[in-house]
GROMACS .gro file of C-alpha atoms in nm:
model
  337
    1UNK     CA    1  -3.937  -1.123   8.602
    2UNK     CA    2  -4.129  -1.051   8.267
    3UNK     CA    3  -4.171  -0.709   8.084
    4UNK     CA    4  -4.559  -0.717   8.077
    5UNK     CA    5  -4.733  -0.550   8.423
    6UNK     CA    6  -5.074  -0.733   8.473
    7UNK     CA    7  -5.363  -0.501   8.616
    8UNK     CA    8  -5.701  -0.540   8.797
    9UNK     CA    9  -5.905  -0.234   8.701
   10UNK     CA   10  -6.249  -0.145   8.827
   11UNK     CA   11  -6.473  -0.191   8.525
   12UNK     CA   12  -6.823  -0.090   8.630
   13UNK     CA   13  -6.969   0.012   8.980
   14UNK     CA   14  -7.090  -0.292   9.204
   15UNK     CA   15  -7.484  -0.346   9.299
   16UNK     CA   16  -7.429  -0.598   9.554
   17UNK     CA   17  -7.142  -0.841   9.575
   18UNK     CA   18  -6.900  -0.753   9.325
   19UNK     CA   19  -6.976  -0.996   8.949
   20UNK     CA   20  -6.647  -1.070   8.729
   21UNK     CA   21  -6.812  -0.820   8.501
   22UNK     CA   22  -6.698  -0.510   8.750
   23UNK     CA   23  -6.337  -0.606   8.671
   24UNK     CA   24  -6.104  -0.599   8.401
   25UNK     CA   25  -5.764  -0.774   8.389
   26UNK     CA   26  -5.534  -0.554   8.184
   27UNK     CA   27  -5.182  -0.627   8.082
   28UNK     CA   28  -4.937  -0.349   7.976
   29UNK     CA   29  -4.574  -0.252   7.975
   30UNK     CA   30  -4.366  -0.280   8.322
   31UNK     CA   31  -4.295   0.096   8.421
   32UNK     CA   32  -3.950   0.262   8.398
   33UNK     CA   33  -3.916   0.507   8.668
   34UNK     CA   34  -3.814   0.849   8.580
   35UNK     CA   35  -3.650   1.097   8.853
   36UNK     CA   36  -3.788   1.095   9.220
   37UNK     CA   37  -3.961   0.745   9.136
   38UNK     CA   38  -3.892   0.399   9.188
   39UNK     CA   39  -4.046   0.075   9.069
   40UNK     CA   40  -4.163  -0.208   9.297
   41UNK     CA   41  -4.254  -0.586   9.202
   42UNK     CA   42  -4.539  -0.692   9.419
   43UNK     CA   43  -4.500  -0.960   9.616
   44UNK     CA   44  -4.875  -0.974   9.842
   45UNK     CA   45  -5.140  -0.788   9.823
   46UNK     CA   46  -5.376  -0.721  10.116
   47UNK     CA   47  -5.803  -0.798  10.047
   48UNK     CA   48  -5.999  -0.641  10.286
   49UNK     CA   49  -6.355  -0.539  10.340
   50UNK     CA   50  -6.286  -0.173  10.272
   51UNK     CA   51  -6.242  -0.244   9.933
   52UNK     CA   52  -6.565  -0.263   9.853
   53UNK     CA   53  -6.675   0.105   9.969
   54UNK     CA   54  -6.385   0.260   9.762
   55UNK     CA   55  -6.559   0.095   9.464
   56UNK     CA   56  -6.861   0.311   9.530
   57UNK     CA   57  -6.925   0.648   9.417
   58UNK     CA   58  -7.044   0.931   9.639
   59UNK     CA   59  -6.828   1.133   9.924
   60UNK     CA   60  -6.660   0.924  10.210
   61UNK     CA   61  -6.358   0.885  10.405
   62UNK     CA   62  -6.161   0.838  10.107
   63UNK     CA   63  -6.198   0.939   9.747
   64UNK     CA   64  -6.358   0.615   9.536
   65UNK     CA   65  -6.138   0.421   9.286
   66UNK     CA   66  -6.273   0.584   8.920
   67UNK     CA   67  -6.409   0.353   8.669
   68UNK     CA   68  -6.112   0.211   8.462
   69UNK     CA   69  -5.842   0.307   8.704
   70UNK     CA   70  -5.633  -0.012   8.863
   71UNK     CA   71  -5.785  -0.118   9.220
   72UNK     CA   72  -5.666   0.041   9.494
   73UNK     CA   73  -5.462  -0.172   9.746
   74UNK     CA   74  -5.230  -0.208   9.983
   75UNK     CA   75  -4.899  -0.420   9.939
   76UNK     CA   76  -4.568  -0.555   9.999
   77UNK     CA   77  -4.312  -0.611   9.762
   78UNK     CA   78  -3.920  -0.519   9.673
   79UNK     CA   79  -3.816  -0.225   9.515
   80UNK     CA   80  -3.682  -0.332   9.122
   81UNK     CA   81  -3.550  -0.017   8.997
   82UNK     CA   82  -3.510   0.350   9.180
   83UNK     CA   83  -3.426   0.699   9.079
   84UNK     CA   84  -3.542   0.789   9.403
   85UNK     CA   85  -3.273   0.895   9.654
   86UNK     CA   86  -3.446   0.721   9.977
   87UNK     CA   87  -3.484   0.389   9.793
   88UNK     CA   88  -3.250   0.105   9.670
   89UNK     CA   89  -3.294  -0.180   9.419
   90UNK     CA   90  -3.387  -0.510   9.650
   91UNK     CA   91  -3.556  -0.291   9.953
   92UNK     CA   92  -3.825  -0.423  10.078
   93UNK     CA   93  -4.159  -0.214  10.115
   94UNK     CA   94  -4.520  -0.146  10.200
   95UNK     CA   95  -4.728   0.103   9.978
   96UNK     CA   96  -5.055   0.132   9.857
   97UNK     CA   97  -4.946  -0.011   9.537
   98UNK     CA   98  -5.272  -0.134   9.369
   99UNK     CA   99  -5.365  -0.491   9.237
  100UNK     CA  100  -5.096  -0.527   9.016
  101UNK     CA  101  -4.800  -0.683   8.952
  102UNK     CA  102  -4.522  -0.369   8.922
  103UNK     CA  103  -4.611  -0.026   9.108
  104UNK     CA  104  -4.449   0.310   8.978
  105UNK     CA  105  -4.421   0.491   9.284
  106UNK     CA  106  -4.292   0.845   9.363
  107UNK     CA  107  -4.201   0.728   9.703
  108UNK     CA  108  -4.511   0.884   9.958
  109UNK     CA  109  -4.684   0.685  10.117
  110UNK     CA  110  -4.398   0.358  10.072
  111UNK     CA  111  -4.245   0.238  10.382
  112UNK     CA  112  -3.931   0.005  10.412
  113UNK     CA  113  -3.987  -0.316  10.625
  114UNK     CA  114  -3.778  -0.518  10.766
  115UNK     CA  115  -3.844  -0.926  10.631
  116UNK     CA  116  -3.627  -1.075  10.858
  117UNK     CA  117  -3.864  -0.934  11.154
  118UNK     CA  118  -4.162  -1.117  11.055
  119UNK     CA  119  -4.292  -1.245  10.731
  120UNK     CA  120  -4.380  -0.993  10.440
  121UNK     CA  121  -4.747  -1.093  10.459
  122UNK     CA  122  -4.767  -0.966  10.844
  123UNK     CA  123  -4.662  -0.657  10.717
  124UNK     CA  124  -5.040  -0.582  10.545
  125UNK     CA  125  -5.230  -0.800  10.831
  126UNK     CA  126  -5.113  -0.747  11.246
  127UNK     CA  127  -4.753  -0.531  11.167
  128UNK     CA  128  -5.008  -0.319  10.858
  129UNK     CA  129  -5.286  -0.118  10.907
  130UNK     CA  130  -5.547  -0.440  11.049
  131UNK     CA  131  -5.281  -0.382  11.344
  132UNK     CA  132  -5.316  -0.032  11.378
  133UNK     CA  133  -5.667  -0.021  11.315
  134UNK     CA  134  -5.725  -0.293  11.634
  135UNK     CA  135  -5.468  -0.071  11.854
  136UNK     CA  136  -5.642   0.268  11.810
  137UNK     CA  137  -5.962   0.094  11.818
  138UNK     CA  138  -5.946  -0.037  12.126
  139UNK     CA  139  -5.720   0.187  12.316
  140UNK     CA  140  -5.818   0.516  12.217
  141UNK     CA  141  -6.175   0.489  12.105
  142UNK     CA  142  -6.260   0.216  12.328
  143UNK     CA  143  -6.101   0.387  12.649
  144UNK     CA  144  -5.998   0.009  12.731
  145UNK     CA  145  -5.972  -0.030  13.134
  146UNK     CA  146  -5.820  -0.326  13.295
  147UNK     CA  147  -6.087  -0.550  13.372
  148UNK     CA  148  -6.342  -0.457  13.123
  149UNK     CA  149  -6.601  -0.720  12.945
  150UNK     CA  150  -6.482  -0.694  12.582
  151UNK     CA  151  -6.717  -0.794  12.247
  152UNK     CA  152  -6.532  -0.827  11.929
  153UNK     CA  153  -6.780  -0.883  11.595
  154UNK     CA  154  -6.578  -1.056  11.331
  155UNK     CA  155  -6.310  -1.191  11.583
  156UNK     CA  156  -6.201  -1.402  11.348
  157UNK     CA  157  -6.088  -1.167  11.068
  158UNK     CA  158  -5.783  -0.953  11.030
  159UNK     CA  159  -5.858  -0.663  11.274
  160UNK     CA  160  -6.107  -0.854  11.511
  161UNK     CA  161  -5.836  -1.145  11.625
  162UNK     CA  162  -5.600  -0.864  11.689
  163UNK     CA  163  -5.825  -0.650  11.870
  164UNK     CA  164  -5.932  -0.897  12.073
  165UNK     CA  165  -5.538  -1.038  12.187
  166UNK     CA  166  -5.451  -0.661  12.242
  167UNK     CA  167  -5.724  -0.633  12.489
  168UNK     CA  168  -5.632  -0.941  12.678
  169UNK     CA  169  -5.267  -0.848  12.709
  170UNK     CA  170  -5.403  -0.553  12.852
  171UNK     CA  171  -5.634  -0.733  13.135
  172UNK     CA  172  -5.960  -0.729  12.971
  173UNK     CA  173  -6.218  -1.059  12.970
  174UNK     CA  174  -6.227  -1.123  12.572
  175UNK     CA  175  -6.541  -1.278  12.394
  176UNK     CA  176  -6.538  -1.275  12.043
  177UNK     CA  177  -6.829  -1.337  11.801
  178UNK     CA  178  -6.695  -1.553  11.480
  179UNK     CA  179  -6.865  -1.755  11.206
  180UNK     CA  180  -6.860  -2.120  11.234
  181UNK     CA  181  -6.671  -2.344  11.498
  182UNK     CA  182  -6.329  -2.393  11.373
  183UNK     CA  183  -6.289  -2.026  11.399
  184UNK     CA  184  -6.432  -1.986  11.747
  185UNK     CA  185  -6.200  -2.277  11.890
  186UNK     CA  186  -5.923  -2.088  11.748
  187UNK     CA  187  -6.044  -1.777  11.926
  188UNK     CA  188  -6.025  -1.952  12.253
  189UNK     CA  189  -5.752  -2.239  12.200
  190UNK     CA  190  -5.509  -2.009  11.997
  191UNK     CA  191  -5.588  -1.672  12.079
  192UNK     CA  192  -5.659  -1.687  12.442
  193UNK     CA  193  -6.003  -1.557  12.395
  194UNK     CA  194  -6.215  -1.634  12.724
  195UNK     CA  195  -6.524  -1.756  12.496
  196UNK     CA  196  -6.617  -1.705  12.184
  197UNK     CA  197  -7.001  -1.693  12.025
  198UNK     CA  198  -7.028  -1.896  11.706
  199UNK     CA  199  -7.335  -1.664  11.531
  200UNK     CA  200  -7.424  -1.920  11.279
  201UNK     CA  201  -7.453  -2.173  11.506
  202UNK     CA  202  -7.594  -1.956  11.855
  203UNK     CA  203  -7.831  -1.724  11.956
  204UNK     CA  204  -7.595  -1.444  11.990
  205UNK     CA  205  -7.825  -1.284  12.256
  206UNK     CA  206  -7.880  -1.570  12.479
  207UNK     CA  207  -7.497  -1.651  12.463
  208UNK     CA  208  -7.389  -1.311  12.548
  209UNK     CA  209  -7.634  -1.325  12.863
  210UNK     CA  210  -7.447  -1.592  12.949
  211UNK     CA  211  -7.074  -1.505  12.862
  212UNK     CA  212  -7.105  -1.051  12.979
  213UNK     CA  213  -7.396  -1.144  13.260
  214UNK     CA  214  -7.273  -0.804  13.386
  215UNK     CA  215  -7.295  -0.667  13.066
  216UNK     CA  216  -7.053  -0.528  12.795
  217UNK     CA  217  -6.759  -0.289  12.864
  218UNK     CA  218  -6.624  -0.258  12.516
  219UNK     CA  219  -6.773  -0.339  12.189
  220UNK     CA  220  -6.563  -0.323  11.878
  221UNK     CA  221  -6.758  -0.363  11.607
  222UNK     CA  222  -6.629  -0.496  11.243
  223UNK     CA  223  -7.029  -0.659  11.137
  224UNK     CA  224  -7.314  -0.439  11.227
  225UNK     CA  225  -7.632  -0.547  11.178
  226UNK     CA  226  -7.800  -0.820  11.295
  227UNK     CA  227  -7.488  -0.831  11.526
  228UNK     CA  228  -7.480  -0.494  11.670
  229UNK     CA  229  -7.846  -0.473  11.761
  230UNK     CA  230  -7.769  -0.770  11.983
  231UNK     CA  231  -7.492  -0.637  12.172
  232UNK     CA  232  -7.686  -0.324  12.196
  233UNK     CA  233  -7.909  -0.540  12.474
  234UNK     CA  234  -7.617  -0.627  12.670
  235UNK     CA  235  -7.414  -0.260  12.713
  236UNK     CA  236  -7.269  -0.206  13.075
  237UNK     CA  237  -7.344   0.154  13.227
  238UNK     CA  238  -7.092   0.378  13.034
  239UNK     CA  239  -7.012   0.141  12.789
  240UNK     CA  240  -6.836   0.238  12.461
  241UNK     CA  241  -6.894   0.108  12.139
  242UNK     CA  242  -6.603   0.114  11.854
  243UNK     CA  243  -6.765   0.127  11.495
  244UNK     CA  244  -6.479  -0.001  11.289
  245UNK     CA  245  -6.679  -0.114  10.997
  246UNK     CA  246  -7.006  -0.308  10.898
  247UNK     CA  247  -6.944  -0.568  10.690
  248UNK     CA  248  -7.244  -0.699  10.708
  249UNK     CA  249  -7.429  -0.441  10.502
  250UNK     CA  250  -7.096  -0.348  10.249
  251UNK     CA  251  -7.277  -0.543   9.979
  252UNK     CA  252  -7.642  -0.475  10.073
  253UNK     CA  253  -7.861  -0.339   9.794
  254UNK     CA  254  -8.172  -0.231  10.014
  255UNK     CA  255  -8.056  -0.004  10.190
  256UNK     CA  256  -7.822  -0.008  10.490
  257UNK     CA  257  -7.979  -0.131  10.795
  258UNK     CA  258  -7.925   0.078  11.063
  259UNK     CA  259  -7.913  -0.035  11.473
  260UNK     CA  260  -8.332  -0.052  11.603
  261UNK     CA  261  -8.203  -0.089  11.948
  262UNK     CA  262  -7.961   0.248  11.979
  263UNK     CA  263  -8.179   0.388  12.270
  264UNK     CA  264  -7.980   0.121  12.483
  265UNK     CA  265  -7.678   0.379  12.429
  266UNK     CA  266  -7.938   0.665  12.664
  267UNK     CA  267  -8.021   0.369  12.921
  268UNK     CA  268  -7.629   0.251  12.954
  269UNK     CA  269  -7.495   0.626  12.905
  270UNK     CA  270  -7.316   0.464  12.666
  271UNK     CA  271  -7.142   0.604  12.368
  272UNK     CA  272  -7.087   0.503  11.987
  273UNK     CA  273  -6.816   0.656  11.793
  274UNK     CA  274  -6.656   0.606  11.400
  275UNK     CA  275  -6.272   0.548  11.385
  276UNK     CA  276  -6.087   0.580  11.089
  277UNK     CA  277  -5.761   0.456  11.103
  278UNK     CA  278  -5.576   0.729  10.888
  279UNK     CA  279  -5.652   1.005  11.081
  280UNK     CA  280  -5.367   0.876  11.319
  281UNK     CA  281  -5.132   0.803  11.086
  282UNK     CA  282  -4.883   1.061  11.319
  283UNK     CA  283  -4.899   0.820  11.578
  284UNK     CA  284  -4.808   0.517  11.369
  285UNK     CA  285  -4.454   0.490  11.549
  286UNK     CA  286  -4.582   0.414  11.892
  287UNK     CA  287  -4.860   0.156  11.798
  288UNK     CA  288  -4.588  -0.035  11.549
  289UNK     CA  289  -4.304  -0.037  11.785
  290UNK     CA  290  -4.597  -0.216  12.095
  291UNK     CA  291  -4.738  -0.459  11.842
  292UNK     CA  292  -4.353  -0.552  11.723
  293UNK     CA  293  -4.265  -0.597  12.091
  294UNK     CA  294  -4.566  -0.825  12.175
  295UNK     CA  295  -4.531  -1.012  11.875
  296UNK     CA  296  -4.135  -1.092  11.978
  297UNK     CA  297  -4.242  -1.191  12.313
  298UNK     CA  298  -4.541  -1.439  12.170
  299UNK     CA  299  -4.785  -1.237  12.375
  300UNK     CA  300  -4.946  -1.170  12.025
  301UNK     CA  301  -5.056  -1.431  11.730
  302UNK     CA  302  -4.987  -1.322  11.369
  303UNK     CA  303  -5.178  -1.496  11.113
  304UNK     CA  304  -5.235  -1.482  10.751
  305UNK     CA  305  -5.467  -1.652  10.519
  306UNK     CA  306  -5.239  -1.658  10.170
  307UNK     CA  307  -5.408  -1.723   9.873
  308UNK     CA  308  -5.195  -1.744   9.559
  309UNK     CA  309  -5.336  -1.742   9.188
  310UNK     CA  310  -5.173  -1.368   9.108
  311UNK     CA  311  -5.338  -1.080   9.036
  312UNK     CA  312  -5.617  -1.247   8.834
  313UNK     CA  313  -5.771  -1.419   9.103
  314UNK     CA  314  -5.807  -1.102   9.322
  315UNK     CA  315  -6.221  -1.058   9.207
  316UNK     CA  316  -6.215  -1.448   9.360
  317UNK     CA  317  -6.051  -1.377   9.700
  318UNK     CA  318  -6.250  -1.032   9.771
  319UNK     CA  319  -6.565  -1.272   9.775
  320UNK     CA  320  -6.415  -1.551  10.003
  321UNK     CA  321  -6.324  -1.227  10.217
  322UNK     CA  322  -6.739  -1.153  10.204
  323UNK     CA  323  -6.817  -1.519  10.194
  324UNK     CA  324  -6.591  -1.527  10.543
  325UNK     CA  325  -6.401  -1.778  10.428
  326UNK     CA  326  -6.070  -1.652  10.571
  327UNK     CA  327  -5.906  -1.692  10.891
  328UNK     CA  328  -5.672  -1.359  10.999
  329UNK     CA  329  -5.567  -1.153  10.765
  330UNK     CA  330  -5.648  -1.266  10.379
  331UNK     CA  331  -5.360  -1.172  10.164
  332UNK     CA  332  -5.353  -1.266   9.777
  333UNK     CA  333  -4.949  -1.401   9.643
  334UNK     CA  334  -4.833  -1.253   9.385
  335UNK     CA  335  -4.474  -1.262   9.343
  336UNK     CA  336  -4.236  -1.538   9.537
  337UNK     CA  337  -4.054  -1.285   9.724
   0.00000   0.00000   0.00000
């Protein structure tokens, strides 16, 4: 433990993928918490495509991070000092604690988790929000049915892979769509996948005539682009598709590229809806206490890509996340905890 808090702060507004010149590492005094507030040393933080919208200005789901202010993120750490009556020195706890290395925290929003459960890591990846986000996705949005032909774009990140096991544990025909081939054997030889579509290395369109030939049930979309258009061809009749994000155009500086083939949806009466994971933050209870359970009983695969280099090589590991060099979740050390 040292007495100086290092800080990522956004330093300018990204055109494109993020330059070191967007960031500023800052280094400052480790907070004392007054009354109602406790103090957390971060352990992990979570990197995930999101990241880069909040770094934009203009209205969306969430309010962006200001210019100067440390960047937002979600983490995992142990509480150092409290004043807080629902929080103890040494608990362990989740919070969207920033990319830094000590958090003052009035306590909403922070979560105790259990270590002993599953790794600290898992807690911002399948046991975090990825989890959630994969759960609601596909169950609620998606309307999964037993039986139903299931797409996942970006199967091999941190929402897709989870997505894609939840639907098989509930009876659905998985084929995920994954960068390279060491991430689409682990889709199938790991995951349980029933094929998976390697789009740097296949025509996605030809191998989805071949893997859905009776089309596509349930499309839960994490790219867009290039690969929604295709999937567009292949939509069963009634088909729904989940638009979880688009990481594909997150960092594009012409313009957003919209799907050219969305008259499929009139053809397939299909339908195409947003999700945004906090709006069921009520029902956070029931998807944790399902994705603990399958986890236990190794019907579900956690897995986190941990990169370690502290807080100043966050800027780094939010362009392997673009870059897809990560496998599951990607989750940057900080601490040893």
């Amino acid at each position: 433990m040292t007495s100086t808090n290092h800080q990522v702060r956004l330093a300018a507004r990204p055109s494109g993928l993020p330059k070191p010149s967007d960031w500023k590492l800052t280094e400052e005094a480790m907070p004392t918490p007054g009354p109602g507030e406790l103090v957390a040393a971060v352990s992990h933080i979570s990197v995930d495509p999101a990241m880069r919208g909040w770094m934009n200005a203009g209205a969306s789901y969430i309010d962006p991070v200001e210019i100067g202010a440390v960047m937002r993120a979600a983490a995992v750490g142990r509480v150092l000092a409290s004043e807080h009556p629902g929080f103890e020195a040494g608990d362990a706890v989740y919070g969207t604690f920033g990319v830094q290395e000590y958090a003052l925290s009035d306590g909403r929003g922070v979560m105790k988790i259990d270590p002993s459960l599953a790794p600290a890591p898992a807690y911002l990846g399948t046991l975090g929000l990825s989890g959630l986000t994969a759960y609601f996705g596909l169950l609620d949005v998606g309307r999964l049915k037993e039986g139903d032909t299931v797409v996942v774009s970006g199967a091999g990140g941190a929402v897709g892979n989870v997505a894609g096991q939840i639907a098989k544990i509930k009876g659905a025909r998985v084929i995920g769509i994954a960068g390279g081939a060491a991430k689409c054997s682990w889709l199938v030889d790991e995951l349980g996948f029933d094929a998976a579509i390697d789009y740097k290395g296949q025509d996605v369109r030809a191998a989805l005539r071949e893997t859905a030939p009776d089309g596509v049930d349930v499309f839960f979309d994490n790219v867009g682009g290039e690969i929604l258009d295709a999937v567009l061809t292949r939509l069963a009749r009634g088909a729904r598709i989940v638009i979880c994000g688009a990481v594909s155009q997150y960092n594009a500086t012409g313009g957003v590229r919209g799907p050219q083939n969305y008259l499929s949806l009139l053809v397939a009466r299909a339908s195409m809806t947003g999700m945004v994971i906090f709006d069921y933050a009520s029902r956070y209870g029931e998807a944790s206490k399902d994705i603990a359970a399958w986890l236990t009983d190794g019907q579900l695969v956690s897995r986190e890509d941990v990169l370690d280099g502290g807080v100043q090589r966050f800027p780094d590991a939010l362009l392997k996340l673009f870059a897809g060099e990560n496998t599951g979740k990607l989750v940057l050390r900080v601490g040893s905890d």
